Every structure is written in C-alpha cells, then in structure tokens.
PDB file of C-alpha atoms in Angstrom:
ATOM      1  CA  UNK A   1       0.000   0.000   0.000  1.00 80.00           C
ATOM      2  CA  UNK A   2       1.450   3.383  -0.995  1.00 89.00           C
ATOM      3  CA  UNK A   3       1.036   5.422   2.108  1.00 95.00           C
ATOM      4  CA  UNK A   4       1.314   8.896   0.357  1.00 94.00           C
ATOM      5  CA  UNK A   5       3.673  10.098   2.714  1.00 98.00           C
ATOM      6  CA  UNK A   6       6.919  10.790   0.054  1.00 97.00           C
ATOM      7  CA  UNK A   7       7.878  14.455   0.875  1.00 96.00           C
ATOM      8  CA  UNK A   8       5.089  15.490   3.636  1.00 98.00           C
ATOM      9  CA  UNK A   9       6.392  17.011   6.532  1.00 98.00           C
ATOM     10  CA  UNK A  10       6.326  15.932  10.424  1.00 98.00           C
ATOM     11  CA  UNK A  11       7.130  17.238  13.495  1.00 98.00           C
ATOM     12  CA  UNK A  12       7.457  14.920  16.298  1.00 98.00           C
ATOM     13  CA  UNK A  13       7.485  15.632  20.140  1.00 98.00           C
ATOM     14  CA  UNK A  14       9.627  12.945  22.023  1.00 95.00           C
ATOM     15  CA  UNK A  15      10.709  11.120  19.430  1.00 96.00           C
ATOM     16  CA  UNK A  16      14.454  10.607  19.976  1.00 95.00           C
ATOM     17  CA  UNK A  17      13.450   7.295  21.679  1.00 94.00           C
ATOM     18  CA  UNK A  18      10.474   5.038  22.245  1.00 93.00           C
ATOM     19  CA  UNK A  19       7.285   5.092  20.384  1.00 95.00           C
ATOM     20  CA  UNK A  20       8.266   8.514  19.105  1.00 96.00           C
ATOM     21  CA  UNK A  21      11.450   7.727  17.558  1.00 97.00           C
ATOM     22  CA  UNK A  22       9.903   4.674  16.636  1.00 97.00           C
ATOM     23  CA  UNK A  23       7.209   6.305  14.986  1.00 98.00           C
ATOM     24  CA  UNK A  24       9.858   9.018  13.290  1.00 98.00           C
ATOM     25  CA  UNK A  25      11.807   5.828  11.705  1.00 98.00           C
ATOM     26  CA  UNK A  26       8.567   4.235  10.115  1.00 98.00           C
ATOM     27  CA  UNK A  27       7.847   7.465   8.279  1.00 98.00           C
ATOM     28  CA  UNK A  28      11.271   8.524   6.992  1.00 98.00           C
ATOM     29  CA  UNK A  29      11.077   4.733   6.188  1.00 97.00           C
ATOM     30  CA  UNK A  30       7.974   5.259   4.308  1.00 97.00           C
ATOM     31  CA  UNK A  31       9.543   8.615   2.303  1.00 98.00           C
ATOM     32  CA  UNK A  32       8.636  11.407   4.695  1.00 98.00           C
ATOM     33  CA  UNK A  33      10.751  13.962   6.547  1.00 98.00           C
ATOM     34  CA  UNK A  34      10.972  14.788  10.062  1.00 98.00           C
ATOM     35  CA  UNK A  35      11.603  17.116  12.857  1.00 98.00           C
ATOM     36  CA  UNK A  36      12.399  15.450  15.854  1.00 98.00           C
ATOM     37  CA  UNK A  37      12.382  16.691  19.448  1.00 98.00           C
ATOM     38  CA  UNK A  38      12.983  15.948  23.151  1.00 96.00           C
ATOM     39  CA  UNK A  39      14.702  18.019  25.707  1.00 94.00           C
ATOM     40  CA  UNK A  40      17.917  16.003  25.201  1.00 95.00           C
ATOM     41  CA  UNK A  41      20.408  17.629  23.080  1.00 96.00           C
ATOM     42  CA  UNK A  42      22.470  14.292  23.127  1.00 97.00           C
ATOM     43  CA  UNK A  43      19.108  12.322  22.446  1.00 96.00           C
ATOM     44  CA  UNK A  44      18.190  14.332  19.399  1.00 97.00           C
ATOM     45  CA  UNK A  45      21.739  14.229  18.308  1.00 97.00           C
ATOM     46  CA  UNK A  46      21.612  10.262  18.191  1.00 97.00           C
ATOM     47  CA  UNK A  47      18.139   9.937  16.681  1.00 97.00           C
ATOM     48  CA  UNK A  48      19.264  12.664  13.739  1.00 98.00           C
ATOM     49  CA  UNK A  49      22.496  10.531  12.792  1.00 97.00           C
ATOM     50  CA  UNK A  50      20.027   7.462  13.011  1.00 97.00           C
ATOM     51  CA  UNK A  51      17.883   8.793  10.727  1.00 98.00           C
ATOM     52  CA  UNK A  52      19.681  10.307   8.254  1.00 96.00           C
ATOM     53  CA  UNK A  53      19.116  12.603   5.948  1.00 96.00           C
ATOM     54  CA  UNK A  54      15.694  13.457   6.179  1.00 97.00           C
ATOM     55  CA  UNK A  55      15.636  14.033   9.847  1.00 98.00           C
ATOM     56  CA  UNK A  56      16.348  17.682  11.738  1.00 98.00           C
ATOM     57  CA  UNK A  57      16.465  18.038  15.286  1.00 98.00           C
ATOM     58  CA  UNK A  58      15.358  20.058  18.084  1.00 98.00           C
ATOM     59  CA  UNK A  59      16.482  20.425  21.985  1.00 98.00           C
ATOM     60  CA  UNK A  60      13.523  22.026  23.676  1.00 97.00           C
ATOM     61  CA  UNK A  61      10.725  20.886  26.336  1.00 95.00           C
ATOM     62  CA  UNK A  62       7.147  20.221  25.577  1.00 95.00           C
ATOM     63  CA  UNK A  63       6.370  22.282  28.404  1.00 95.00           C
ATOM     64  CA  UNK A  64       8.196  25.364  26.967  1.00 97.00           C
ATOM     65  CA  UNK A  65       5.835  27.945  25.465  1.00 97.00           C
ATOM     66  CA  UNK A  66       8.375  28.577  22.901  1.00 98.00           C
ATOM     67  CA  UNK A  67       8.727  25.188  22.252  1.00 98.00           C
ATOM     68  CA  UNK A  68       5.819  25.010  19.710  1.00 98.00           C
ATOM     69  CA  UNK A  69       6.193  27.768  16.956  1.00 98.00           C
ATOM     70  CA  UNK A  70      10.279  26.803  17.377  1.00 98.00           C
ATOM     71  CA  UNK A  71       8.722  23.697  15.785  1.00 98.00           C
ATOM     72  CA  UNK A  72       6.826  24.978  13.378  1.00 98.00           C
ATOM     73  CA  UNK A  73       9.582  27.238  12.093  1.00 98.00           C
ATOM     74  CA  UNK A  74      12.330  24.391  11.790  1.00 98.00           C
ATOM     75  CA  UNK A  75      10.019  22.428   9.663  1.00 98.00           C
ATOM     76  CA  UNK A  76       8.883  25.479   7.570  1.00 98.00           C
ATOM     77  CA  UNK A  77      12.707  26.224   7.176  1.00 98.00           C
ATOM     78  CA  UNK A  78      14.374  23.109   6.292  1.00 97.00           C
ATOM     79  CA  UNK A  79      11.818  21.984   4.442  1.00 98.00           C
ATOM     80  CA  UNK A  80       9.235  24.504   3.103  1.00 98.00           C
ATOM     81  CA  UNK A  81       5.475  22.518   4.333  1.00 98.00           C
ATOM     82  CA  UNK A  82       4.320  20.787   7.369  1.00 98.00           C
ATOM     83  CA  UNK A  83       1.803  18.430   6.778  1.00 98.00           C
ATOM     84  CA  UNK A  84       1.232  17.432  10.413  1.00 98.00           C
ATOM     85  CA  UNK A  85       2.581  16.185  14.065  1.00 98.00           C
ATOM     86  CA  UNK A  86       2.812  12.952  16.101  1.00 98.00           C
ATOM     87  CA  UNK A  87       2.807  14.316  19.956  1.00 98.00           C
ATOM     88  CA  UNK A  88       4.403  12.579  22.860  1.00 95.00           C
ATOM     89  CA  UNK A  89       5.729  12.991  26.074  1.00 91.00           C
ATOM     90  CA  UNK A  90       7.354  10.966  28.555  1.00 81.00           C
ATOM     91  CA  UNK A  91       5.901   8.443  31.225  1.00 79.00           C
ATOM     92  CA  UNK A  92       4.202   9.816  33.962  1.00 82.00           C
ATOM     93  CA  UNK A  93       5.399   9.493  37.587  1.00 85.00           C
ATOM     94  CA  UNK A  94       4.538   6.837  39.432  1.00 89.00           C
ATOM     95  CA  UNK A  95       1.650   7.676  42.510  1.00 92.00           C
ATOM     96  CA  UNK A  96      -1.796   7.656  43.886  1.00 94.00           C
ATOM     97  CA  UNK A  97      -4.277   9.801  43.328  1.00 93.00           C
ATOM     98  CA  UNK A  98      -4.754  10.450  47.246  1.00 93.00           C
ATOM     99  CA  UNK A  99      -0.928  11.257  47.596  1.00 94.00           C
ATOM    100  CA  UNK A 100      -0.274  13.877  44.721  1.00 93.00           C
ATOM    101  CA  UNK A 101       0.299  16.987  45.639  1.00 95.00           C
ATOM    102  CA  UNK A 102      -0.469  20.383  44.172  1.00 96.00           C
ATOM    103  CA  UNK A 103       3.072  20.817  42.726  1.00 95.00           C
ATOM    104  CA  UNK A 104       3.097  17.230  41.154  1.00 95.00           C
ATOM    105  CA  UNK A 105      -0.394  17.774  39.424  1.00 94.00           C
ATOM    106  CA  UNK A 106       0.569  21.160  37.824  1.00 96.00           C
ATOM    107  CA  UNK A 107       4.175  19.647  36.600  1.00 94.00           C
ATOM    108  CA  UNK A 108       2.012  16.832  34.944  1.00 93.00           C
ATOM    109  CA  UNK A 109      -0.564  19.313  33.983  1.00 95.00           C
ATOM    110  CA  UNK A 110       2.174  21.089  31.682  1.00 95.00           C
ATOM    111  CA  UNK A 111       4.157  17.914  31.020  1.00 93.00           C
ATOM    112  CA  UNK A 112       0.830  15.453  30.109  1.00 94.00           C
ATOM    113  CA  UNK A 113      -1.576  17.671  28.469  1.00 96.00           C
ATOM    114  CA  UNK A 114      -1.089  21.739  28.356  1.00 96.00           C
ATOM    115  CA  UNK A 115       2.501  21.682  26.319  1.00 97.00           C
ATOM    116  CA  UNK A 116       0.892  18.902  24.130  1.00 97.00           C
ATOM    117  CA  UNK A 117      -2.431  20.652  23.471  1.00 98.00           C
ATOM    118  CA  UNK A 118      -0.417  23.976  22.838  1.00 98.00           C
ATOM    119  CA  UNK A 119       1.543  22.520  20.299  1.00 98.00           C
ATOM    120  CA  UNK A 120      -1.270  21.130  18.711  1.00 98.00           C
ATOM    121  CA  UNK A 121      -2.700  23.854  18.329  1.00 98.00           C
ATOM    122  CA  UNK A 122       0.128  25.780  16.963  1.00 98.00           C
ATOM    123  CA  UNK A 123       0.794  23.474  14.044  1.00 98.00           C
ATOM    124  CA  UNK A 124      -2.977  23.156  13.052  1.00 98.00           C
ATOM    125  CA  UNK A 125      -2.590  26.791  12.380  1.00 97.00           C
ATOM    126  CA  UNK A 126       0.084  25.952   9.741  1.00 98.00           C
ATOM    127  CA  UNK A 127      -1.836  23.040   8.276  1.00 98.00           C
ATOM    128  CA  UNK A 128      -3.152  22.524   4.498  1.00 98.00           C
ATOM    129  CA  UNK A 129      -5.933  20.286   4.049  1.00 98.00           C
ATOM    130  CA  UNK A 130      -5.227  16.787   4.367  1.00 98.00           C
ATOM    131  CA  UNK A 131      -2.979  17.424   7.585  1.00 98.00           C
ATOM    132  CA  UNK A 132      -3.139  15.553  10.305  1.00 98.00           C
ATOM    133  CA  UNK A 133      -2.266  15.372  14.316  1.00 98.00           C
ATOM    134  CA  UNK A 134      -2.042  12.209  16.341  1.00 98.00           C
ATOM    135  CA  UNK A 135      -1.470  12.467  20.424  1.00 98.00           C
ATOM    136  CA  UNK A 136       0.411   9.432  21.627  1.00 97.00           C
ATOM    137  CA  UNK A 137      -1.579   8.805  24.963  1.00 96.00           C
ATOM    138  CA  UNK A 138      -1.808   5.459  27.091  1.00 91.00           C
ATOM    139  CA  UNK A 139      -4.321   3.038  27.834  1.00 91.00           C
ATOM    140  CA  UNK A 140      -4.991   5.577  31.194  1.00 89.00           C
ATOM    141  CA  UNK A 141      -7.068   7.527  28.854  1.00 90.00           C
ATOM    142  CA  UNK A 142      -9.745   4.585  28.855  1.00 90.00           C
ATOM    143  CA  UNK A 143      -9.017   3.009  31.821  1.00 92.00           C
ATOM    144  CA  UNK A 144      -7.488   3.643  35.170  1.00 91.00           C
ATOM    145  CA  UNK A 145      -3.971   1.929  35.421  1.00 88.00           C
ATOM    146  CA  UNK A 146      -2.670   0.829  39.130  1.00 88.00           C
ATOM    147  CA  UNK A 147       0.137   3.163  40.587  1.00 89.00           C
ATOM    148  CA  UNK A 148      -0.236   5.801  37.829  1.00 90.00           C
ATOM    149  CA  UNK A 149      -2.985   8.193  39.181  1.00 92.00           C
ATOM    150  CA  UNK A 150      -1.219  11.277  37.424  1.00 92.00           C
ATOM    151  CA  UNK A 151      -1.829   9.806  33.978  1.00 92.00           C
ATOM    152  CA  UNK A 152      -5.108   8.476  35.240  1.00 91.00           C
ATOM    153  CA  UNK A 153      -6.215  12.087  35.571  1.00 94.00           C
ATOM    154  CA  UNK A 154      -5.451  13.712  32.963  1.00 95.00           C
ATOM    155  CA  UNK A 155      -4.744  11.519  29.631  1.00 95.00           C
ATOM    156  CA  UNK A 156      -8.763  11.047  29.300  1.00 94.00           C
ATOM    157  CA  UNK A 157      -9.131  15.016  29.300  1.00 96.00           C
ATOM    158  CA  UNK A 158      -6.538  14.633  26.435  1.00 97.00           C
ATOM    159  CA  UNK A 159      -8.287  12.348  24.780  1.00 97.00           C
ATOM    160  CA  UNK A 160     -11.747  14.252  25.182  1.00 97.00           C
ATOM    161  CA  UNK A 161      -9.676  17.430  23.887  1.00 98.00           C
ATOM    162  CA  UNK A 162      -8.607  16.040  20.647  1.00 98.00           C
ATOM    163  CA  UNK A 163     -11.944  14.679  20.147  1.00 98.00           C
ATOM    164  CA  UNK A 164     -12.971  18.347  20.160  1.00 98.00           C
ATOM    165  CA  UNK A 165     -10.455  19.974  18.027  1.00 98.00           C
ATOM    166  CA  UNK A 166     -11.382  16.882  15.470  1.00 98.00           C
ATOM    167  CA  UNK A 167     -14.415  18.607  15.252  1.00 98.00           C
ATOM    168  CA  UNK A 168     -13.596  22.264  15.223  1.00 98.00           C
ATOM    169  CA  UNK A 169     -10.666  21.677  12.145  1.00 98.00           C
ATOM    170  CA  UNK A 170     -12.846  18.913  10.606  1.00 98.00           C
ATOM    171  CA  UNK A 171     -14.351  21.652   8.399  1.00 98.00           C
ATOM    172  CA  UNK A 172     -10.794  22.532   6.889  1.00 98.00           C
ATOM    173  CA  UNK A 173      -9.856  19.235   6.096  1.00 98.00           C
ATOM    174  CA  UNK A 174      -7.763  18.526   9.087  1.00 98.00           C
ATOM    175  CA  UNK A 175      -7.924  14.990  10.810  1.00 98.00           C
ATOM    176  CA  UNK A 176      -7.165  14.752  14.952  1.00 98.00           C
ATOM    177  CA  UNK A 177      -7.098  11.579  16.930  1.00 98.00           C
ATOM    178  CA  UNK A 178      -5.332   9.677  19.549  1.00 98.00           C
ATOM    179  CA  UNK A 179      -3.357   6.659  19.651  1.00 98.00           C
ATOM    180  CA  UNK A 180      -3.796   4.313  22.904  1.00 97.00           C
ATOM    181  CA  UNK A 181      -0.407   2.408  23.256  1.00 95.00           C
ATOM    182  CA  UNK A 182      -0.456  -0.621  25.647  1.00 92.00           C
ATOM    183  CA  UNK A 183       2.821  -2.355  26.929  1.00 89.00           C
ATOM    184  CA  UNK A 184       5.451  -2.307  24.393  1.00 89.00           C
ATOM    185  CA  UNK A 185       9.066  -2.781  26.228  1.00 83.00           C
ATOM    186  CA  UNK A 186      11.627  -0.277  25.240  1.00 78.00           C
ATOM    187  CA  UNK A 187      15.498   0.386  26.365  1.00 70.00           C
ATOM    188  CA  UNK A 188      14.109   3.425  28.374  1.00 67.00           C
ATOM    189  CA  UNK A 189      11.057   1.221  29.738  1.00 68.00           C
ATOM    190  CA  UNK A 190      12.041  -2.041  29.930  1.00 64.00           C
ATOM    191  CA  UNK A 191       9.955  -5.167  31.257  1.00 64.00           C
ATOM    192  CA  UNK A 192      10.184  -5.240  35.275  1.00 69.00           C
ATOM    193  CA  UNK A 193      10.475  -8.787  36.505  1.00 59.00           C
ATOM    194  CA  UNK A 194       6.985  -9.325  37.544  1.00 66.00           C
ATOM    195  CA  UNK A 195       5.725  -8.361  34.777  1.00 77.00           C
ATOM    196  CA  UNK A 196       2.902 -10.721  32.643  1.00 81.00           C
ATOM    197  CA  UNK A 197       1.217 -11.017  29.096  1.00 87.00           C
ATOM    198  CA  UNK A 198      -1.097 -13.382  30.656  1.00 85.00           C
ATOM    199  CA  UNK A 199      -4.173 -10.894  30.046  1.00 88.00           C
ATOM    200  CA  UNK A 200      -2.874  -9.938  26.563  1.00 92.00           C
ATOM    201  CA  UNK A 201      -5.540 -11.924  23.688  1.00 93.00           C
ATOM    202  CA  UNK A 202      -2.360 -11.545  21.569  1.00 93.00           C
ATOM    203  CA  UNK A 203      -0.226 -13.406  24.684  1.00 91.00           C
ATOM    204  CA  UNK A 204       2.777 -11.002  24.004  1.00 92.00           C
ATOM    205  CA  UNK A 205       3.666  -7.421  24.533  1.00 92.00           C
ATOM    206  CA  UNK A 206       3.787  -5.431  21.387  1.00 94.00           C
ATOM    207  CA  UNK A 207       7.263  -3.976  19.300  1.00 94.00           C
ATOM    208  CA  UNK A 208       7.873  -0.563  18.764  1.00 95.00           C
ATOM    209  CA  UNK A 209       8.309  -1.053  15.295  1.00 96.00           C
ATOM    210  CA  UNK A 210       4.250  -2.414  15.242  1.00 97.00           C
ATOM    211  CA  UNK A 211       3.458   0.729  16.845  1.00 97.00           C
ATOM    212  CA  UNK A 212       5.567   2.980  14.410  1.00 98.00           C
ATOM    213  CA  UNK A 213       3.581   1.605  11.220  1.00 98.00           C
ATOM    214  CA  UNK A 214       0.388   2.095  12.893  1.00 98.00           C
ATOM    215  CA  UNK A 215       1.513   5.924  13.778  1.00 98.00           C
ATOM    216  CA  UNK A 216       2.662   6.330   9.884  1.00 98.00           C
ATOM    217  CA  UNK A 217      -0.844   4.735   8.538  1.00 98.00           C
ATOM    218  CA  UNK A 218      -2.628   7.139  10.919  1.00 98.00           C
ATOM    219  CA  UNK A 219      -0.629  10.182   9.660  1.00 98.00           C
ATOM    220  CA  UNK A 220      -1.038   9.515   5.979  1.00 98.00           C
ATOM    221  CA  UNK A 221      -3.526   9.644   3.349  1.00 96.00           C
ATOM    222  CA  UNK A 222      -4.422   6.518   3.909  1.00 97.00           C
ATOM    223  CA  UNK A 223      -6.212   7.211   7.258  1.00 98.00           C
ATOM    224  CA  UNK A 224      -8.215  10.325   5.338  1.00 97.00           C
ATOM    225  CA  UNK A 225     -11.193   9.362   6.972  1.00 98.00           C
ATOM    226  CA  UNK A 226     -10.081   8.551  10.921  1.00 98.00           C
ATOM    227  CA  UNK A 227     -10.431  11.487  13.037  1.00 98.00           C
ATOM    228  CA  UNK A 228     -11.943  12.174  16.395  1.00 98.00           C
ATOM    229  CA  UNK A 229     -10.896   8.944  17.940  1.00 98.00           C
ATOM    230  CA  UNK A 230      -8.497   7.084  19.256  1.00 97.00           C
ATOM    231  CA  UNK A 231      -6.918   3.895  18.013  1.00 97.00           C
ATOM    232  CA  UNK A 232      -6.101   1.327  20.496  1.00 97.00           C
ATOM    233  CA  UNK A 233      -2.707  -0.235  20.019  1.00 96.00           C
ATOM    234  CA  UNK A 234      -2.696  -2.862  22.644  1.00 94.00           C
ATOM    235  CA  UNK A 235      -2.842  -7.092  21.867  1.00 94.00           C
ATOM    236  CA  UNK A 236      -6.400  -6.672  22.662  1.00 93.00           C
ATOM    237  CA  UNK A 237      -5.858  -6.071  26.485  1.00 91.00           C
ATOM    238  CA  UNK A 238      -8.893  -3.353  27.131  1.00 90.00           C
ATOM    239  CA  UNK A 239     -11.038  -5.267  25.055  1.00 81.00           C
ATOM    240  CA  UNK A 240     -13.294  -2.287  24.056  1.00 56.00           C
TER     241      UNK A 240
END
C-alpha cells in the first residue's frame, strides 16, 4: 500500500526514543521527513544521525511555550510545508491519586496535556488540508492503570480534547485523533520482573516497530477518513 507520505512534513514531540522515535523511523522509512524533538540535546543528536538525511532536530521541552512555533519554524525552514505532528511525552510518575500533591499535578498538567495541546494547536494553524495530528496517549485515557494516578487524571481530558479539536478543524480538512499504546518494552522502559502477558488476547507485549507503522498509517492519506478517535494499540488487552 502506498502510504502517500513521500515528501510530507512531520514534526514529532519525544521522538528521539520510544514510540516517538519509533514512529519518526517508520515514516522517513515510508519517504517522509521529520523534525524530531525531546529536551535532550544528546538524544536528538543520536536519533538525527540514526535517521539520516531526512531528519532535523530540536532540543527544547514540551512544556516550553516557545517550544511550539520553534517547531513549526524548523520544519517550515528546512523543508518549506508541514503536513502534520505525532505528539508525545514521557511516562508519567509513578503515585496515587490520594498522595499527589499540588506541585506534582501542575508539573504533569504542563508535562501530560497543556505543552501537548499547545503545540497542537500551533501546528494546526500551519496546516493545508489533508494534515493531520495524532497524540500518543496510554491506555490511562480509557481506563485507570494501578500506581499511575497522574496519567489516570489527565490523559482522558486529552483524549476528550482532541476529540474536540477533530471537530472544530474537521471543516478545513484537518484529521485529529489519539493513539492508545499498551505495553510495548523499550530500552528506556524495559519489562520489570513481575511483569505478565497473561491478560494480553495476543499473549505477548507489542514492538515498537508495530506501533511505528500504525503511527505512519494514521498520519497519511491513507487514514483520510479517521479522526476524532483514538486507536487502540494494545494485543487486545482493554477489550473495548
């Protein structure tokens, strides 16, 4: 299947590793350029050199105000277009709900949803018709996970946001949804020793490179009519 992606323009929030810079290899792979970020000089560094030539860089926060339109104007520079965004962020801290404390839930605020949301917004403004934005959440935007109250709090909101700005950008052409990752073991999140597929349908844990296809399908042409939902990337755990 010919994706449509050769030449359209990406910019990708933590992407130097994980599911981002998983998702940043399947669509260079698939003919598309990127601009990578994380707030690792070193880590964007490596991922460039990884991969290659149609890959540019960028050291900055998600939680930075700037962070967004510094985006927007690398891609528009190097390359002339953006065509649309995959947006992650790192895990969450671990915690209950009970414990948190103010600080903790207006860190995560910025970290989990407002520096997301504002860069979202900031490249739909730069969007033609036929762009698209997919938020990388977690399975805590459908159902409560153990330990991870944080994420449990405000991933659905995330969710419930995109939904919304699917519908207000609908009009010009402009697809928004969410991808729903479950367990897929990475150097930076490896498998703790207790760990079990046991409730897994697929009885495994998922690759990275299975969810980096799935992010480049939902970012291309292909997908032109998927928006205002989220896609569930998980061996059939939440069964819904």
């Amino acid at each position: 299947m010919d994706l449509g992606l050769e030449g359209r323009v990406f910019v990708l929030t933590g992407a130097t590793a994980g599911l981002g810079y998983a998702a940043a290899f399947a669509l260079v792979h698939e003919g598309a350029r990127v601009v990578v970020s994380s707030r690792s000089p070193a880590r964007v560094e490596a991922a460039v050199s990884r991969l290659g030539r149609q890959a540019v860089g960028v050291a900055a926060a998600v939680e930075d105000p700037a962070t967004p339109t510094l985006l927007v104007r690398t891609a528009l520079r190097h390359y002339g277009r953006l065509d649309g965004a995959l947006l992650a962020t790192g895990p969450s801290a671990r915690g209950r709900v009970c414990d948190a404390t103010d600080e903790q839930w207006r860190a995560h605020f910025d970290h989990l949803f407002l520096g997301l949301l504002r860069t979202a917004t900031t490249v739909a403004g730069h969007l033609p018709s036929g762009g698209a934005i997919a938020f990388v959440l977690s399975t805590s935007a459908r159902r409560p996970l153990p330990d991870f109250g944080l994420s449990d709090g405000l991933r659905p909101g995330l969710a419930m946001a995109a939904r919304q700005m699917a519908a207000e950008l609908g009009p010009d052409g402009i697809r928004v949804l969410s991808l729903v990752p479950g367990r897929f073991p990475t150097p930076g999140s490896p498998l703790s020793p207790d760990e079990s597929c046991a409730d897994i349908p697929l009885s495994r844990f998922g690759t990275p490179e299975e969810f980096g296809k799935v992010a480049a399908f939902s970012l291309s042409a292909a997908a032109g009519y998927v928006t205002g939902t989220e896609i569930v990337i998980d061996g059939g755990k939440l069964r819904c």
